[in-house]
Amino acid sequence: MADEHEMTSAEDQALADEWAAALGESGDAGQSDIDALLAADAGHSASGSRLPMEEFGSSPKHNGPVNLEGPNLDVILDIPVTISMEVGATDINIRNLLQLNQGSVIELDRLAGEPLDVLVNGTLIAHGEVVVVNEKFGIRLTDVISPSERIKKLR
């Protein structure tokens, strides 16, 4: 038992020596140098020479029209987004949800023939009507919400 304790402390000492050597190789900075840097930093913040952090407001400083052209837009053009069409919605309690089975009918909040909502990542961008394209469902956009209106809805 004593041999095991001596071996562990010898391993700990070897590890401590390795760390000391590595820290010695990294530079001549000692604790006094670190304390001096911290004291200098505290002096700057006390004298007010630091610039205040910029506050992010709820509205951008530039309230002009949205420009979709420019070099910065190229960075985000290949980001995938999820587009979905919403036929309608309704609220249902869990008791009724658990009673649903094949053939159940759920009444939605939309009238028949009313345009569908087109959502991109959950944000409404357009309205449209259902069409069939090559034996698959599609949607024909009937009303596209302008980019500036979409940004206003995000605020």
PDB file of C-alpha atoms in Angstrom:
ATOM      1  CA  MET A   1       0.000   0.000   0.000  1.00  0.00           C
ATOM      2  CA  ALA A   2       2.848   2.388   0.836  1.00  0.00           C
ATOM      3  CA  ASP A   3       4.654   1.464  -2.389  1.00  0.00           C
ATOM      4  CA  GLU A   4       1.556   2.363  -4.399  1.00  0.00           C
ATOM      5  CA  HIS A   5       1.314   5.773  -2.673  1.00  0.00           C
ATOM      6  CA  GLU A   6       5.019   6.483  -3.277  1.00  0.00           C
ATOM      7  CA  MET A   7       4.676   5.528  -6.961  1.00  0.00           C
ATOM      8  CA  THR A   8       1.685   7.857  -7.418  1.00  0.00           C
ATOM      9  CA  SER A   9       3.469  10.777  -5.783  1.00  0.00           C
ATOM     10  CA  ALA A  10       6.535  10.089  -7.960  1.00  0.00           C
ATOM     11  CA  GLU A  11       4.296  10.159 -11.051  1.00  0.00           C
ATOM     12  CA  ASP A  12       2.690  13.387  -9.811  1.00  0.00           C
ATOM     13  CA  GLN A  13       6.109  14.915  -9.279  1.00  0.00           C
ATOM     14  CA  ALA A  14       7.222  13.897 -12.789  1.00  0.00           C
ATOM     15  CA  LEU A  15       4.063  15.441 -14.251  1.00  0.00           C
ATOM     16  CA  ALA A  16       4.629  18.632 -12.260  1.00  0.00           C
ATOM     17  CA  ASP A  17       8.223  18.789 -13.512  1.00  0.00           C
ATOM     18  CA  GLU A  18       7.024  18.416 -17.124  1.00  0.00           C
ATOM     19  CA  TRP A  19       4.553  21.280 -16.660  1.00  0.00           C
ATOM     20  CA  ALA A  20       7.221  23.459 -15.061  1.00  0.00           C
ATOM     21  CA  ALA A  21       9.569  22.796 -17.985  1.00  0.00           C
ATOM     22  CA  ALA A  22       6.827  23.559 -20.517  1.00  0.00           C
ATOM     23  CA  LEU A  23       5.905  26.786 -18.765  1.00  0.00           C
ATOM     24  CA  GLY A  24       9.581  27.750 -18.591  1.00  0.00           C
ATOM     25  CA  GLU A  25       9.945  27.247 -22.351  1.00  0.00           C
ATOM     26  CA  SER A  26       6.859  29.339 -23.126  1.00  0.00           C
ATOM     27  CA  GLY A  27       8.476  32.564 -21.995  1.00  0.00           C
ATOM     28  CA  ASP A  28       9.935  34.515 -19.142  1.00  0.00           C
ATOM     29  CA  ALA A  29       6.586  35.879 -17.953  1.00  0.00           C
ATOM     30  CA  GLY A  30       6.186  35.266 -14.268  1.00  0.00           C
ATOM     31  CA  GLN A  31       3.403  36.005 -11.807  1.00  0.00           C
ATOM     32  CA  SER A  32       4.757  39.536 -11.277  1.00  0.00           C
ATOM     33  CA  ASP A  33       4.386  40.251 -15.023  1.00  0.00           C
ATOM     34  CA  ILE A  34       0.804  38.969 -14.998  1.00  0.00           C
ATOM     35  CA  ASP A  35       0.002  41.095 -11.928  1.00  0.00           C
ATOM     36  CA  ALA A  36       1.475  44.175 -13.650  1.00  0.00           C
ATOM     37  CA  LEU A  37      -0.682  43.609 -16.750  1.00  0.00           C
ATOM     38  CA  LEU A  38      -3.811  43.186 -14.638  1.00  0.00           C
ATOM     39  CA  ALA A  39      -3.004  46.351 -12.649  1.00  0.00           C
ATOM     40  CA  ALA A  40      -2.451  48.320 -15.861  1.00  0.00           C
ATOM     41  CA  ASP A  41      -5.739  47.035 -17.254  1.00  0.00           C
ATOM     42  CA  ALA A  42      -7.564  48.023 -14.051  1.00  0.00           C
ATOM     43  CA  GLY A  43      -5.998  51.504 -14.259  1.00  0.00           C
ATOM     44  CA  HIS A  44      -7.251  51.973 -17.817  1.00  0.00           C
ATOM     45  CA  SER A  45     -10.787  50.944 -16.954  1.00  0.00           C
ATOM     46  CA  ALA A  46     -10.819  53.205 -13.901  1.00  0.00           C
ATOM     47  CA  SER A  47      -9.622  56.232 -15.887  1.00  0.00           C
ATOM     48  CA  GLY A  48     -12.337  55.725 -18.462  1.00  0.00           C
ATOM     49  CA  SER A  49     -10.029  55.323 -21.458  1.00  0.00           C
ATOM     50  CA  ARG A  50     -11.888  52.210 -22.593  1.00  0.00           C
ATOM     51  CA  LEU A  51     -14.526  52.704 -25.209  1.00  0.00           C
ATOM     52  CA  PRO A  52     -18.061  51.842 -24.126  1.00  0.00           C
ATOM     53  CA  MET A  53     -19.593  48.719 -25.595  1.00  0.00           C
ATOM     54  CA  GLU A  54     -21.967  49.455 -28.430  1.00  0.00           C
ATOM     55  CA  GLU A  55     -25.552  48.792 -27.485  1.00  0.00           C
ATOM     56  CA  PHE A  56     -27.595  46.829 -29.974  1.00  0.00           C
ATOM     57  CA  GLY A  57     -30.960  48.496 -30.379  1.00  0.00           C
ATOM     58  CA  SER A  58     -34.174  46.813 -31.361  1.00  0.00           C
ATOM     59  CA  SER A  59     -34.138  48.578 -34.708  1.00  0.00           C
ATOM     60  CA  PRO A  60     -31.252  48.936 -37.152  1.00  0.00           C
ATOM     61  CA  LYS A  61     -29.717  52.368 -37.763  1.00  0.00           C
ATOM     62  CA  HIS A  62     -30.361  52.051 -41.499  1.00  0.00           C
ATOM     63  CA  ASN A  63     -34.095  52.225 -42.145  1.00  0.00           C
ATOM     64  CA  GLY A  64     -33.912  52.470 -45.931  1.00  0.00           C
ATOM     65  CA  PRO A  65     -35.222  49.884 -48.377  1.00  0.00           C
ATOM     66  CA  VAL A  66     -33.686  46.424 -48.280  1.00  0.00           C
ATOM     67  CA  ASN A  67     -31.019  45.926 -50.922  1.00  0.00           C
ATOM     68  CA  LEU A  68     -30.693  42.324 -52.090  1.00  0.00           C
ATOM     69  CA  GLU A  69     -27.616  42.986 -54.161  1.00  0.00           C
ATOM     70  CA  GLY A  70     -24.092  43.423 -52.961  1.00  0.00           C
ATOM     71  CA  PRO A  71     -20.959  41.448 -52.156  1.00  0.00           C
ATOM     72  CA  ASN A  72     -22.091  40.356 -48.665  1.00  0.00           C
ATOM     73  CA  LEU A  73     -25.137  38.492 -49.981  1.00  0.00           C
ATOM     74  CA  ASP A  74     -22.938  35.953 -51.805  1.00  0.00           C
ATOM     75  CA  VAL A  75     -21.879  34.518 -48.449  1.00  0.00           C
ATOM     76  CA  ILE A  76     -25.395  33.356 -47.550  1.00  0.00           C
ATOM     77  CA  LEU A  77     -26.845  32.358 -50.934  1.00  0.00           C
ATOM     78  CA  ASP A  78     -25.998  28.645 -50.534  1.00  0.00           C
ATOM     79  CA  ILE A  79     -27.423  28.231 -47.019  1.00  0.00           C
ATOM     80  CA  PRO A  80     -30.274  25.695 -47.117  1.00  0.00           C
ATOM     81  CA  VAL A  81     -33.671  26.740 -45.753  1.00  0.00           C
ATOM     82  CA  THR A  82     -36.869  24.794 -45.130  1.00  0.00           C
ATOM     83  CA  ILE A  83     -39.875  25.883 -47.160  1.00  0.00           C
ATOM     84  CA  SER A  84     -43.325  24.645 -46.182  1.00  0.00           C
ATOM     85  CA  MET A  85     -46.929  25.298 -47.137  1.00  0.00           C
ATOM     86  CA  GLU A  86     -49.563  25.664 -44.451  1.00  0.00           C
ATOM     87  CA  VAL A  87     -53.112  24.701 -45.378  1.00  0.00           C
ATOM     88  CA  GLY A  88     -54.507  25.866 -42.060  1.00  0.00           C
ATOM     89  CA  ALA A  89     -54.286  25.410 -38.323  1.00  0.00           C
ATOM     90  CA  THR A  90     -56.477  24.650 -35.351  1.00  0.00           C
ATOM     91  CA  ASP A  91     -56.200  24.201 -31.606  1.00  0.00           C
ATOM     92  CA  ILE A  92     -57.071  20.816 -30.163  1.00  0.00           C
ATOM     93  CA  ASN A  93     -56.772  19.491 -26.634  1.00  0.00           C
ATOM     94  CA  ILE A  94     -54.720  16.409 -25.865  1.00  0.00           C
ATOM     95  CA  ARG A  95     -57.802  14.294 -25.032  1.00  0.00           C
ATOM     96  CA  ASN A  96     -59.176  14.807 -28.555  1.00  0.00           C
ATOM     97  CA  LEU A  97     -55.718  14.389 -30.086  1.00  0.00           C
ATOM     98  CA  LEU A  98     -55.355  10.963 -28.486  1.00  0.00           C
ATOM     99  CA  GLN A  99     -58.777   9.915 -29.821  1.00  0.00           C
ATOM    100  CA  LEU A 100     -57.814  10.597 -33.461  1.00  0.00           C
ATOM    101  CA  ASN A 101     -57.594   7.581 -35.744  1.00  0.00           C
ATOM    102  CA  GLN A 102     -57.685   6.796 -39.438  1.00  0.00           C
ATOM    103  CA  GLY A 103     -60.616   8.590 -41.068  1.00  0.00           C
ATOM    104  CA  SER A 104     -60.892  11.342 -38.422  1.00  0.00           C
ATOM    105  CA  VAL A 105     -61.584  14.829 -39.779  1.00  0.00           C
ATOM    106  CA  ILE A 106     -60.003  17.931 -38.252  1.00  0.00           C
ATOM    107  CA  GLU A 107     -61.623  21.270 -39.046  1.00  0.00           C
ATOM    108  CA  LEU A 108     -59.079  23.981 -39.912  1.00  0.00           C
ATOM    109  CA  ASP A 109     -59.339  27.753 -39.636  1.00  0.00           C
ATOM    110  CA  ARG A 110     -59.242  28.304 -43.419  1.00  0.00           C
ATOM    111  CA  LEU A 111     -62.057  28.426 -45.920  1.00  0.00           C
ATOM    112  CA  ALA A 112     -61.969  26.131 -48.952  1.00  0.00           C
ATOM    113  CA  GLY A 113     -60.265  27.874 -51.865  1.00  0.00           C
ATOM    114  CA  GLU A 114     -58.449  30.342 -49.605  1.00  0.00           C
ATOM    115  CA  PRO A 115     -54.723  30.733 -50.466  1.00  0.00           C
ATOM    116  CA  LEU A 116     -52.131  28.706 -48.585  1.00  0.00           C
ATOM    117  CA  ASP A 117     -49.337  30.290 -46.540  1.00  0.00           C
ATOM    118  CA  VAL A 118     -45.789  29.731 -47.820  1.00  0.00           C
ATOM    119  CA  LEU A 119     -43.331  29.674 -44.922  1.00  0.00           C
ATOM    120  CA  VAL A 120     -39.541  29.703 -45.031  1.00  0.00           C
ATOM    121  CA  ASN A 121     -38.048  28.550 -41.736  1.00  0.00           C
ATOM    122  CA  GLY A 122     -41.385  29.392 -40.124  1.00  0.00           C
ATOM    123  CA  THR A 123     -41.599  32.945 -41.529  1.00  0.00           C
ATOM    124  CA  LEU A 124     -44.447  33.855 -43.875  1.00  0.00           C
ATOM    125  CA  ILE A 125     -43.066  34.966 -47.238  1.00  0.00           C
ATOM    126  CA  ALA A 126     -45.953  34.406 -49.677  1.00  0.00           C
ATOM    127  CA  HIS A 127     -49.444  33.091 -50.361  1.00  0.00           C
ATOM    128  CA  GLY A 128     -50.246  30.611 -53.097  1.00  0.00           C
ATOM    129  CA  GLU A 129     -52.583  28.019 -54.552  1.00  0.00           C
ATOM    130  CA  VAL A 130     -52.091  24.279 -54.980  1.00  0.00           C
ATOM    131  CA  VAL A 131     -51.233  22.972 -58.460  1.00  0.00           C
ATOM    132  CA  VAL A 132     -50.207  19.571 -59.813  1.00  0.00           C
ATOM    133  CA  VAL A 133     -46.802  19.360 -61.513  1.00  0.00           C
ATOM    134  CA  ASN A 134     -45.684  16.013 -63.004  1.00  0.00           C
ATOM    135  CA  GLU A 135     -48.113  14.106 -60.791  1.00  0.00           C
ATOM    136  CA  LYS A 136     -46.765  15.883 -57.673  1.00  0.00           C
ATOM    137  CA  PHE A 137     -48.244  18.725 -55.681  1.00  0.00           C
ATOM    138  CA  GLY A 138     -46.786  22.173 -56.180  1.00  0.00           C
ATOM    139  CA  ILE A 139     -47.751  25.705 -55.306  1.00  0.00           C
ATOM    140  CA  ARG A 140     -48.241  28.725 -57.550  1.00  0.00           C
ATOM    141  CA  LEU A 141     -47.336  31.904 -55.699  1.00  0.00           C
ATOM    142  CA  THR A 142     -50.139  34.437 -55.916  1.00  0.00           C
ATOM    143  CA  ASP A 143     -48.848  37.074 -53.492  1.00  0.00           C
ATOM    144  CA  VAL A 144     -45.237  37.503 -52.358  1.00  0.00           C
ATOM    145  CA  ILE A 145     -44.546  39.596 -49.278  1.00  0.00           C
ATOM    146  CA  SER A 146     -41.873  42.215 -49.956  1.00  0.00           C
ATOM    147  CA  PRO A 147     -38.488  41.812 -48.238  1.00  0.00           C
ATOM    148  CA  SER A 148     -38.954  45.042 -46.294  1.00  0.00           C
ATOM    149  CA  GLU A 149     -42.311  43.819 -44.949  1.00  0.00           C
ATOM    150  CA  ARG A 150     -40.733  40.504 -43.916  1.00  0.00           C
ATOM    151  CA  ILE A 151     -37.987  42.339 -42.024  1.00  0.00           C
ATOM    152  CA  LYS A 152     -40.583  44.512 -40.275  1.00  0.00           C
ATOM    153  CA  LYS A 153     -42.378  41.342 -39.097  1.00  0.00           C
ATOM    154  CA  LEU A 154     -39.125  40.038 -37.608  1.00  0.00           C
ATOM    155  CA  ARG A 155     -38.863  43.039 -35.252  1.00  0.00           C
TER     156      ARG A 155
END
